[in-house]
Amino acid sequence: MSYFKNAYILGLLPIVCLIYNLIPKKRYLFLLLVNFAIYFYLVNFRVVFLLVSILSIYFCGLSLNKIDSKKEKLLKKSKEDKKLIEKKIKNDKKLILLFCILLNVSFLIVFKYLSFFTININHLLDFLHINYSVGTAKFLGPLGISFYTLSALSYILDVYNGKIVADKSFVKVALFLSFFPQITEGPIARFSDTADSLYEGKKITNQSFVLGYQRILFGLFKYKLFVPRLNLIVSKVFLDYTNYSGFGIFLGALAYTVMLYMEFSGTMDIVIGSGQIFGVKIPENFRQPFFSKNISEFWTRWHISLGLWFKDYIYYPICLSKPLKKLTKKTRKLLGNQYGPLISGSIALFVVWFLNGLWHGAGYTFLFFGLYHFVMIAGGNFITPLVVFICKKLHINRENIIYRILQTLKMCLFVIIGELFFRVDTLSNGFAMVHKIFTNFVISGSEMLRFGLSIQDYVVMIISLIFIFIMSILREKNIDVREKLSTKKTYVRWIIMYVFILIIIIFGAYGTGYEPIDPIYADF
Amino acid sequence: MDDLIEILENLEPDVDYKKTENLIDGRYLDSLKILSLVSEIEDTFDVEIPTVEIIPDNFNSAKKMWALIEKLKEE
């Protein structure tokens, strides 16, 4: 489902809002019905898998609660050894957790990775001259499975760890996992982020409606002014890079990076805006990523909910596991505080980025994308203390504006190369494209006009980019433009809104000449 | 509390730990420094910090870290 279509913004969303507000009580039931109706429309009977995920986390969560309360009673009554009871309880809880995780992850494996695994097993058998092949089967997975599965796992892990108490309301758990603006592309919310407000079913107010639609308009602006235009460059360059010089290929990779940002962050604007209408605070997924100093910081500002998920449920549990804790202690004694934690940190980082690559898709290009970031971030961790030392010796101020600009340009180059591998069909094409960028880079104006874009198209994009850059600076400085706007008189606000809508209508790219674009992140 | 401040100053000296309240959100302490910090706190105060407690809210200031240590000691 594309959130940028009129059918969503001018049709589905306002109709749902209208009926939702007409219902005096228990609006959450209507919302749940809408969630499932929309999801059924999108995936038909594969809606069953979402239902199984909801049921599994609901009942497993309640079972974990029950065991915890049983523990208290047992400890009071029983004369058995306290440690023995605690161990038994922990094992019971672990079994339930394991069952729930395996069930949810197995759907993901079957739908996303089975085909990739079987193809590779057959390659291996072929390589070993074993005359046997495993049947390959590709099943069409339900839309958004990668997103809602991670949310489901976060719920059960948080209950297991005692961070939250499993909720007794099935409707609340179901609402949390199936909220229609979020279901296909996230953000990967936690139960504590959205469940209460979804269940509360606040009446939509004029203010929440206007604020929500303002945010939706901003997302629409990002999409309509950039994505179809940039897609013309991207599709041509990545279809046959041999037709282009290093400069043309670089433009293609740059266009893809910007397109990905405009498409995904624009979708998030629409998702968050939709949530705002219903009084649901959906967590932000982007925080001016291109203002980062390095690639490590970039990933704390881009697809934030995914990064936080990996940090909370993979990175820290690995780093703070007993063997790695011991390793950190030893290496800290040997290498000191700077380099001591780097080894265990890098082991966990490797796992995180391997899984991150795999999460984005089953393919070698995605695995390479993950490992590329692992190398960049781990390498950065090793080099940074040295850079700090050299800068101190040479009296270079690292907060200096020129130093910061150079840092950001270096970060952008690394990101663009990473996204190039994210988009290519094969790794060999990716390497050949990067090779051409560094060996055949000649800036040429005529190359820019080979993509089917006019000078006017470039002017529109550059002016829009300046606007988004200014908005990003304001957000970076914690200045809320919409809040400032809300203090203005009604007619001023409406004039600004209408001008914004007119800009999208007049300067947006749609119609003939532009190919239809499927939501990029929904495929993951 | 003084022991904790000393640990923090050894890790990252150029920060005023008595005043700063965004140690994680302001990126004064990154994930690697957190690993050192956790290991140092566990050794010094004889507590075990569970993974679930490693959230910005518990590590954004020395005060909050101290509150966490106190809570873990009580448990």
XYZ file of C-alpha atoms in Angstrom:
599
model
C 0.000 0.000 0.000
C 1.408 3.356 -0.995
C 0.638 6.038 1.562
C 1.325 8.700 -1.057
C -1.719 7.860 -3.129
C -4.818 10.055 -3.086
C -6.794 6.924 -2.232
C -5.089 6.912 1.194
C -4.698 10.633 1.906
C -7.986 11.918 0.479
C -10.066 8.743 0.662
C -9.352 6.082 3.234
C -7.875 8.228 6.013
C -10.585 10.945 6.147
C -13.384 8.338 5.885
C -11.904 6.301 8.754
C -11.497 9.513 10.785
C -15.094 10.534 10.169
C -16.624 7.190 11.196
C -14.182 6.869 14.122
C -15.343 10.217 15.497
C -19.028 9.403 15.048
C -18.679 6.384 17.314
C -19.323 7.532 20.893
C -17.701 4.652 22.815
C -15.122 1.890 22.387
C -13.592 3.446 19.290
C -10.720 1.023 19.648
C -12.956 -1.793 18.391
C -13.672 0.120 15.199
C -9.971 0.859 14.788
C -9.137 -2.829 15.163
C -11.765 -3.730 12.593
C -10.336 -1.152 10.173
C -6.792 -2.459 10.757
C -7.760 -5.999 9.894
C -10.026 -5.018 6.984
C -7.220 -3.006 5.376
C -4.643 -5.700 6.023
C -6.995 -8.355 4.636
C -7.491 -6.205 1.527
C -3.692 -6.034 1.127
C -2.671 -9.611 1.848
C -5.905 -11.642 1.698
C -5.764 -14.818 3.752
C -2.128 -14.279 4.705
C -3.634 -12.060 7.410
C -3.639 -15.339 9.357
C 0.094 -14.998 9.996
C -0.387 -11.616 11.647
C -3.161 -13.107 13.745
C -0.934 -16.008 14.821
C 1.820 -13.538 15.792
C -0.650 -11.539 17.880
C -2.076 -14.651 19.539
C 1.401 -16.029 20.257
C 2.708 -12.897 21.983
C -0.569 -12.389 23.824
C -0.781 -15.882 25.333
C 2.970 -16.312 25.838
C 3.054 -12.929 27.550
C 0.230 -13.912 29.900
C 1.951 -17.240 30.623
C 5.133 -15.387 31.569
C 3.090 -13.188 33.919
C 1.482 -16.251 35.451
C 4.849 -17.899 36.075
C 6.125 -14.726 37.726
C 3.165 -14.591 40.095
C 3.567 -18.340 40.767
C 7.178 -17.650 41.721
C 6.153 -15.254 44.491
C 3.697 -17.805 45.938
C 6.195 -20.663 45.710
C 8.892 -18.656 47.417
C 6.505 -17.871 50.301
C 5.112 -21.379 50.742
C 7.838 -23.788 49.733
C 10.648 -24.887 51.947
C 12.753 -25.744 48.921
C 15.936 -23.908 48.238
C 15.229 -20.386 46.936
C 17.867 -20.700 44.237
C 16.400 -23.977 43.015
C 12.925 -22.464 42.657
C 14.303 -19.434 40.862
C 16.238 -21.662 38.468
C 13.159 -23.753 37.696
C 11.026 -20.660 37.137
C 13.696 -19.162 34.873
C 13.828 -22.344 32.791
C 10.039 -22.399 32.386
C 10.086 -18.775 31.301
C 12.924 -19.431 28.869
C 10.952 -22.273 27.240
C 7.944 -20.038 26.640
C 10.121 -17.246 25.302
C 11.969 -19.627 22.993
C 8.716 -21.075 21.657
C 7.342 -17.600 20.934
C 10.529 -16.375 19.270
C 10.909 -19.526 17.151
C 7.290 -19.384 16.010
C 7.522 -15.754 14.909
C 10.987 -16.017 13.394
C 10.032 -19.214 11.518
C 7.423 -17.274 9.490
C 10.085 -14.742 8.609
C 12.516 -17.485 7.588
C 9.981 -19.341 5.452
C 8.717 -16.254 3.644
C 11.920 -14.285 3.315
C 14.900 -16.590 3.431
C 13.887 -20.138 2.492
C 14.366 -19.598 -1.219
C 17.786 -17.939 -0.679
C 18.933 -20.742 1.639
C 17.825 -23.549 -0.658
C 19.432 -21.945 -3.720
C 22.715 -21.675 -1.808
C 22.480 -25.236 -0.516
C 22.084 -26.392 -4.132
C 25.107 -24.297 -5.178
C 27.110 -25.930 -2.387
C 25.989 -29.447 -3.364
C 26.875 -28.669 -6.951
C 30.288 -27.350 -5.905
C 30.929 -30.535 -3.901
C 29.885 -32.634 -6.950
C 27.034 -34.202 -4.988
C 24.320 -35.265 -7.368
C 21.385 -34.100 -5.274
C 19.354 -30.941 -5.147
C 16.954 -29.504 -2.626
C 13.628 -28.315 -3.985
C 13.415 -24.534 -4.072
C 10.165 -22.902 -3.185
C 9.337 -19.235 -2.862
C 6.340 -18.251 -0.795
C 4.826 -14.812 -1.033
C 5.055 -13.345 2.453
C 2.517 -11.026 4.054
C 3.309 -7.346 3.611
C 5.165 -5.756 6.530
C 6.125 -9.076 8.139
C 9.700 -7.833 8.799
C 8.343 -4.830 10.670
C 5.562 -6.349 12.758
C 7.650 -9.420 13.641
C 10.303 -7.207 15.268
C 7.591 -5.326 17.174
C 6.106 -8.649 18.297
C 9.516 -9.887 19.470
C 10.138 -6.642 21.348
C 6.850 -7.165 23.237
C 7.599 -10.707 24.355
C 11.246 -9.912 25.201
C 10.188 -6.883 27.254
C 7.670 -9.014 29.157
C 10.299 -11.716 29.728
C 12.799 -9.160 30.995
C 10.244 -7.578 33.312
C 10.378 -4.271 31.461
C 6.613 -4.343 30.889
C 3.761 -6.443 32.250
C 1.891 -8.527 29.672
C -1.417 -6.866 28.947
C -4.626 -8.734 29.695
C -6.485 -7.007 26.878
C -6.203 -8.953 23.640
C -7.605 -5.972 21.743
C -4.806 -3.740 23.015
C -2.085 -6.176 21.945
C -3.774 -6.660 18.562
C -4.078 -2.884 18.052
C -0.411 -2.416 18.874
C 0.712 -4.870 16.195
C -1.812 -4.059 13.474
C -2.281 -0.250 13.445
C -2.928 0.395 9.741
C -0.616 3.390 9.094
C 2.307 1.451 10.590
C 1.726 -2.093 9.422
C 3.635 -2.047 6.117
C 6.704 0.123 6.784
C 6.946 0.687 10.517
C 8.373 2.398 12.542
C 9.073 -0.648 14.692
C 7.244 0.678 17.737
C 7.397 -0.728 21.255
C 4.261 -1.607 23.202
C 4.834 1.296 25.602
C 4.995 3.735 22.659
C 1.558 3.308 21.147
C -0.634 0.659 22.836
C -2.231 2.828 25.535
C -3.149 5.707 23.247
C -4.509 3.328 20.582
C -6.696 1.636 23.169
C -7.795 4.910 24.695
C -9.414 5.883 21.386
C -9.297 9.626 21.904
C -11.738 11.690 19.901
C -10.127 13.395 16.923
C -9.954 17.127 17.535
C -9.631 19.921 14.982
C -6.120 20.539 16.254
C -4.968 16.908 15.990
C -6.523 16.644 12.528
C -4.827 19.793 11.226
C -1.463 18.990 12.821
C -1.599 15.445 11.457
C -2.439 16.587 7.948
C 0.325 19.227 8.051
C 2.831 16.445 8.698
C 1.238 14.313 5.956
C 1.580 17.216 3.527
C 5.274 17.518 4.325
C 5.727 13.813 3.547
C 3.795 14.244 0.321
C 6.016 17.204 -0.598
C 9.161 15.089 -0.113
C 7.738 12.328 -2.263
C 6.068 14.175 -5.113
C 8.848 16.685 -5.727
C 11.722 14.225 -5.620
C 10.977 10.520 -5.875
C 9.484 10.194 -9.401
C 12.187 12.497 -10.817
C 15.081 10.804 -9.050
C 13.679 7.423 -10.041
C 14.296 8.357 -13.698
C 18.026 8.732 -12.951
C 18.195 5.668 -10.702
C 16.357 3.247 -12.972
C 18.471 4.221 -16.004
C 21.865 4.100 -14.272
C 21.222 0.872 -12.399
C 19.670 -0.798 -15.451
C 22.898 -0.483 -17.455
C 25.720 1.407 -15.786
C 28.066 0.788 -18.751
C 26.264 3.586 -20.620
C 27.484 6.139 -18.087
C 30.765 7.673 -16.978
C 31.949 7.579 -13.361
C 30.219 10.928 -12.850
C 26.929 9.586 -14.215
C 27.157 6.508 -11.978
C 27.924 8.696 -8.972
C 24.852 10.814 -9.810
C 22.824 7.590 -9.972
C 24.053 6.480 -6.537
C 23.520 9.978 -5.096
C 20.031 10.121 -6.620
C 19.207 6.724 -5.090
C 20.391 7.834 -1.643
C 18.299 11.016 -1.779
C 15.354 9.100 -3.250
C 15.500 6.518 -0.475
C 15.561 9.297 2.130
C 12.678 11.232 0.560
C 10.603 8.084 0.063
C 11.160 6.475 3.447
C 11.221 9.618 5.587
C 8.241 10.951 3.586
C 6.371 7.731 4.353
C 7.260 8.167 8.022
C 5.870 11.723 7.932
C 2.586 10.316 6.644
C 2.590 7.463 9.185
C 3.418 9.750 12.113
C 0.924 12.366 10.888
C -1.788 9.701 10.610
C -1.010 8.579 14.163
C -1.144 12.176 15.381
C -4.698 12.520 14.044
C -5.778 9.618 16.312
C -3.775 11.003 19.244
C -1.143 8.277 18.897
C 2.479 9.338 19.268
C 4.356 7.096 16.837
C 8.127 7.297 17.457
C 10.261 9.278 15.008
C 12.301 7.193 12.568
C 14.581 9.924 11.167
C 16.524 12.726 12.812
C 18.395 14.740 10.169
C 20.722 11.802 9.253
C 22.825 13.841 6.824
C 23.956 16.125 9.657
C 25.917 13.240 11.213
C 29.647 13.412 11.845
C 30.295 9.798 10.919
C 28.579 6.683 9.650
C 28.055 5.362 13.173
C 26.086 8.482 14.112
C 24.267 8.318 10.767
C 22.728 5.008 11.800
C 21.457 6.512 15.039
C 19.549 9.074 12.949
C 18.360 6.920 9.990
C 15.726 4.217 10.531
C 16.067 4.901 14.262
C 13.553 2.272 15.381
C 15.459 -0.527 13.613
C 18.800 0.646 15.030
C 17.368 0.835 18.544
C 15.827 -2.626 18.171
C 19.184 -4.124 17.243
C 20.912 -2.196 20.022
C 18.480 -3.287 22.740
C 17.858 -6.892 21.725
C 21.091 -7.934 19.981
C 24.033 -5.605 20.652
C 23.848 -5.144 24.431
C 22.712 -8.704 25.242
C 25.740 -10.029 23.310
C 28.204 -7.480 24.724
C 26.954 -8.058 28.257
C 26.797 -11.843 28.028
C 29.066 -13.528 30.553
C 31.836 -14.630 28.091
C 32.071 -11.214 26.450
C 31.948 -9.402 29.783
C 34.945 -11.464 30.862
C 36.682 -10.679 27.573
C 36.032 -6.946 28.031
C 37.517 -7.066 31.528
C 40.665 -8.795 30.285
C 41.130 -6.569 27.255
C 40.536 -3.428 29.318
C 43.337 -4.444 31.631
C 45.605 -5.118 28.670
C 44.644 -2.303 26.303
C 43.012 0.313 28.531
C 39.637 2.011 28.306
C 39.955 3.234 24.714
C 40.727 -0.040 22.948
C 39.715 -2.522 25.665
C 35.972 -2.790 24.893
C 36.555 -2.671 21.137
C 36.978 -6.429 20.689
C 33.757 -7.532 22.380
C 32.009 -4.471 20.928
C 33.137 -5.458 17.423
C 31.959 -9.061 17.858
C 28.477 -7.814 18.776
C 28.615 -5.209 16.014
C 29.386 -7.914 13.463
C 26.305 -9.905 14.510
C 24.157 -6.742 14.429
C 25.208 -5.763 10.921
C 25.041 -9.290 9.592
C 21.433 -9.480 10.814
C 20.726 -5.927 9.658
C 21.834 -6.841 6.124
C 19.771 -10.011 6.226
C 16.732 -8.160 7.578
C 16.762 -5.882 4.532
C 16.647 -8.840 2.182
C 17.818 -12.321 1.329
C 20.679 -11.726 -1.076
C 24.408 -11.248 -1.216
C 24.090 -7.542 -1.975
C 22.192 -7.035 1.304
C 24.679 -9.129 3.255
C 27.481 -7.084 1.734
C 25.585 -3.898 2.646
C 25.521 -5.052 6.268
C 29.153 -6.129 6.378
C 30.243 -2.918 4.632
C 28.696 -0.941 7.481
C 30.258 -3.234 10.050
C 33.708 -2.575 8.552
C 33.079 1.172 8.348
C 31.806 1.487 11.921
C 34.277 -0.927 13.536
C 37.111 0.660 11.511
C 35.941 4.088 12.668
C 35.969 2.894 16.299
C 39.575 1.762 15.972
C 40.794 4.840 14.078
C 38.950 7.587 16.025
C 41.243 7.624 19.116
C 44.216 7.912 16.748
C 42.584 10.770 14.822
C 41.800 12.567 18.099
C 45.432 12.143 19.168
C 46.818 13.449 15.840
C 44.416 16.423 15.845
C 45.516 17.314 19.383
C 49.195 17.142 18.426
C 48.648 19.232 15.290
C 46.365 21.679 17.161
C 43.450 20.996 14.797
C 40.098 22.014 16.254
C 37.690 19.161 15.511
C 34.720 21.458 16.136
C 35.933 23.855 13.448
C 33.319 24.420 10.700
C 35.664 23.341 7.878
C 36.607 20.167 9.753
C 32.895 19.451 10.349
C 32.014 19.989 6.668
C 34.814 17.649 5.571
C 33.654 15.072 8.127
C 30.077 15.269 6.814
C 31.199 15.005 3.170
C 33.256 11.898 4.010
C 30.251 10.402 5.842
C 27.983 11.172 2.850
C 30.415 9.478 0.449
C 30.467 6.338 2.604
C 26.662 6.346 2.807
C 26.266 6.814 -0.966
C 28.600 3.872 -1.692
C 26.714 1.755 0.850
C 23.370 2.595 -0.776
C 24.825 1.821 -4.216
C 25.427 -1.767 -3.062
C 21.954 -1.747 -1.526
C 20.438 -1.092 -4.968
C 22.615 -3.149 -7.366
C 21.462 -6.505 -8.733
C 24.795 -8.248 -8.288
C 27.899 -7.567 -6.239
C 30.132 -7.644 -9.333
C 28.066 -4.795 -10.849
C 28.454 -2.865 -7.592
C 32.235 -3.220 -7.568
C 32.476 -2.307 -11.267
C 30.346 0.816 -10.647
C 32.478 1.933 -7.698
C 35.626 1.277 -9.757
C 34.275 3.471 -12.553
C 33.368 6.265 -10.097
C 36.967 6.426 -8.869
C 38.677 5.961 -12.230
C 36.454 7.747 -14.737
C 35.042 10.762 -12.907
C 34.628 13.729 -15.221
C 31.980 16.291 -14.333
C 29.763 16.844 -17.342
C 26.592 18.897 -17.714
C 25.443 16.905 -20.749
C 25.559 13.679 -18.704
C 22.991 15.229 -16.338
C 20.550 15.734 -19.197
C 20.739 12.122 -20.393
C 18.351 10.851 -17.737
C 15.210 12.387 -19.198
C 15.128 15.261 -16.707
C 15.002 18.880 -17.846
C 16.902 21.826 -16.340
C 13.583 22.896 -14.770
C 13.389 19.531 -12.998
C 16.837 20.086 -11.486
C 15.929 23.656 -10.461
C 12.746 22.432 -8.722
C 14.703 19.748 -6.869
C 17.504 22.121 -5.825
C 15.061 24.752 -4.478
C 13.059 22.045 -2.669
C 16.272 20.620 -1.248
C 17.179 24.062 0.123
C 13.724 24.239 1.754
C 14.147 20.788 3.334
C 17.673 21.730 4.429
C 16.339 24.850 6.217
C 13.562 22.799 7.849
C 16.166 20.248 8.968
C 18.367 22.955 10.517
C 15.346 24.260 12.455
C 14.505 20.743 13.665
C 18.134 20.183 14.636
C 17.855 23.342 16.760
C 14.631 22.009 18.324
C 12.510 24.687 16.667
C 9.052 23.290 15.905
C 7.808 25.079 12.794
C 4.296 23.639 13.080
C 4.052 24.834 16.665
C 5.140 28.327 15.578
C 2.602 28.168 12.765
C -0.187 27.256 15.172
C 0.274 30.610 16.972
C -0.501 32.508 13.750
C -3.974 33.701 12.827
C -6.272 31.157 11.136
C -6.272 32.851 7.716
C -2.435 33.025 7.718
C -2.232 29.286 8.510
C -4.680 28.419 5.743
C -2.894 30.597 3.191
C 0.379 28.812 4.023
C -1.327 25.406 3.787
C -2.912 26.229 0.423
C 0.361 27.571 -0.963
C 2.051 24.354 0.139
C -0.670 22.227 -1.513
C -0.403 24.311 -4.703
C 3.377 23.846 -4.753
C 2.899 20.084 -4.566
C 0.274 20.158 -7.331
C 2.219 22.481 -9.635
C 5.771 21.296 -9.086
C 5.163 17.664 -8.150
C 6.169 15.019 -10.672
C 3.400 12.682 -11.751
C 1.553 11.474 -14.800
C 3.013 10.316 -18.109
C 6.775 10.012 -18.317
C 7.099 8.844 -14.746
C 7.126 5.175 -13.902
C 4.984 3.859 -11.033
C 7.159 3.213 -7.974
C 6.410 0.538 -5.409
C 7.064 1.486 -1.773
C 10.760 0.634 -1.343
C 10.818 -0.286 2.333
C 7.592 -2.308 2.230
C 9.582 -4.954 0.311
C 11.907 -5.522 3.238
C 28.788 9.160 44.131
C 32.380 10.454 44.095
C 33.608 7.007 43.024
C 31.165 7.049 40.135
C 32.277 10.527 39.037
C 35.897 9.325 39.145
C 35.020 6.338 36.914
C 33.250 8.659 34.464
C 36.123 11.147 34.426
C 38.570 8.363 33.649
C 36.410 7.318 30.740
C 35.688 10.737 29.259
C 37.460 13.575 31.048
C 36.092 16.698 29.332
C 32.545 16.556 30.719
C 30.996 18.205 33.772
C 29.285 15.157 35.266
C 27.634 17.085 38.037
C 25.661 19.218 35.586
C 25.344 17.302 32.296
C 22.012 15.542 31.903
C 22.215 14.247 28.337
C 25.261 11.990 28.466
C 23.681 9.462 26.080
C 21.412 11.701 24.009
C 24.235 14.227 23.607
C 26.589 11.402 22.507
C 29.131 12.078 25.302
C 29.042 8.350 26.044
C 28.842 5.984 23.081
C 28.030 2.270 23.211
C 31.699 1.296 23.673
C 32.120 3.655 26.614
C 28.937 2.203 28.083
C 30.559 -1.254 27.946
C 33.577 0.009 29.906
C 31.327 1.901 32.274
C 29.109 -1.116 32.999
C 32.138 -3.315 33.651
C 33.717 -0.664 35.928
C 30.473 -0.028 37.875
C 29.938 -3.771 38.378
C 33.463 -4.208 39.739
C 33.454 -1.151 41.975
C 29.961 -1.405 43.447
C 29.518 -5.177 43.347
C 26.274 -5.082 41.394
C 25.130 -6.706 38.159
C 23.522 -4.406 35.617
C 20.932 -6.308 33.551
C 20.735 -5.512 29.834
C 17.205 -4.115 30.224
C 18.518 -1.365 32.462
C 20.830 -0.087 29.733
C 18.537 2.637 28.486
C 19.304 6.344 28.020
C 17.059 7.202 30.945
C 19.380 5.358 33.361
C 22.642 6.686 31.923
C 21.914 10.265 30.875
C 23.378 11.732 34.069
C 25.624 10.711 36.954
C 22.638 11.190 39.275
C 20.522 8.703 37.332
C 23.385 6.207 37.214
C 23.749 6.534 40.972
C 20.021 5.940 41.417
C 20.340 2.776 39.332
C 23.284 1.559 41.412
C 21.331 2.174 44.626
C 18.333 0.314 43.219
C 20.467 -2.660 42.174
C 22.190 -2.738 45.557
C 18.814 -2.952 47.292
C 17.781 -5.869 45.099
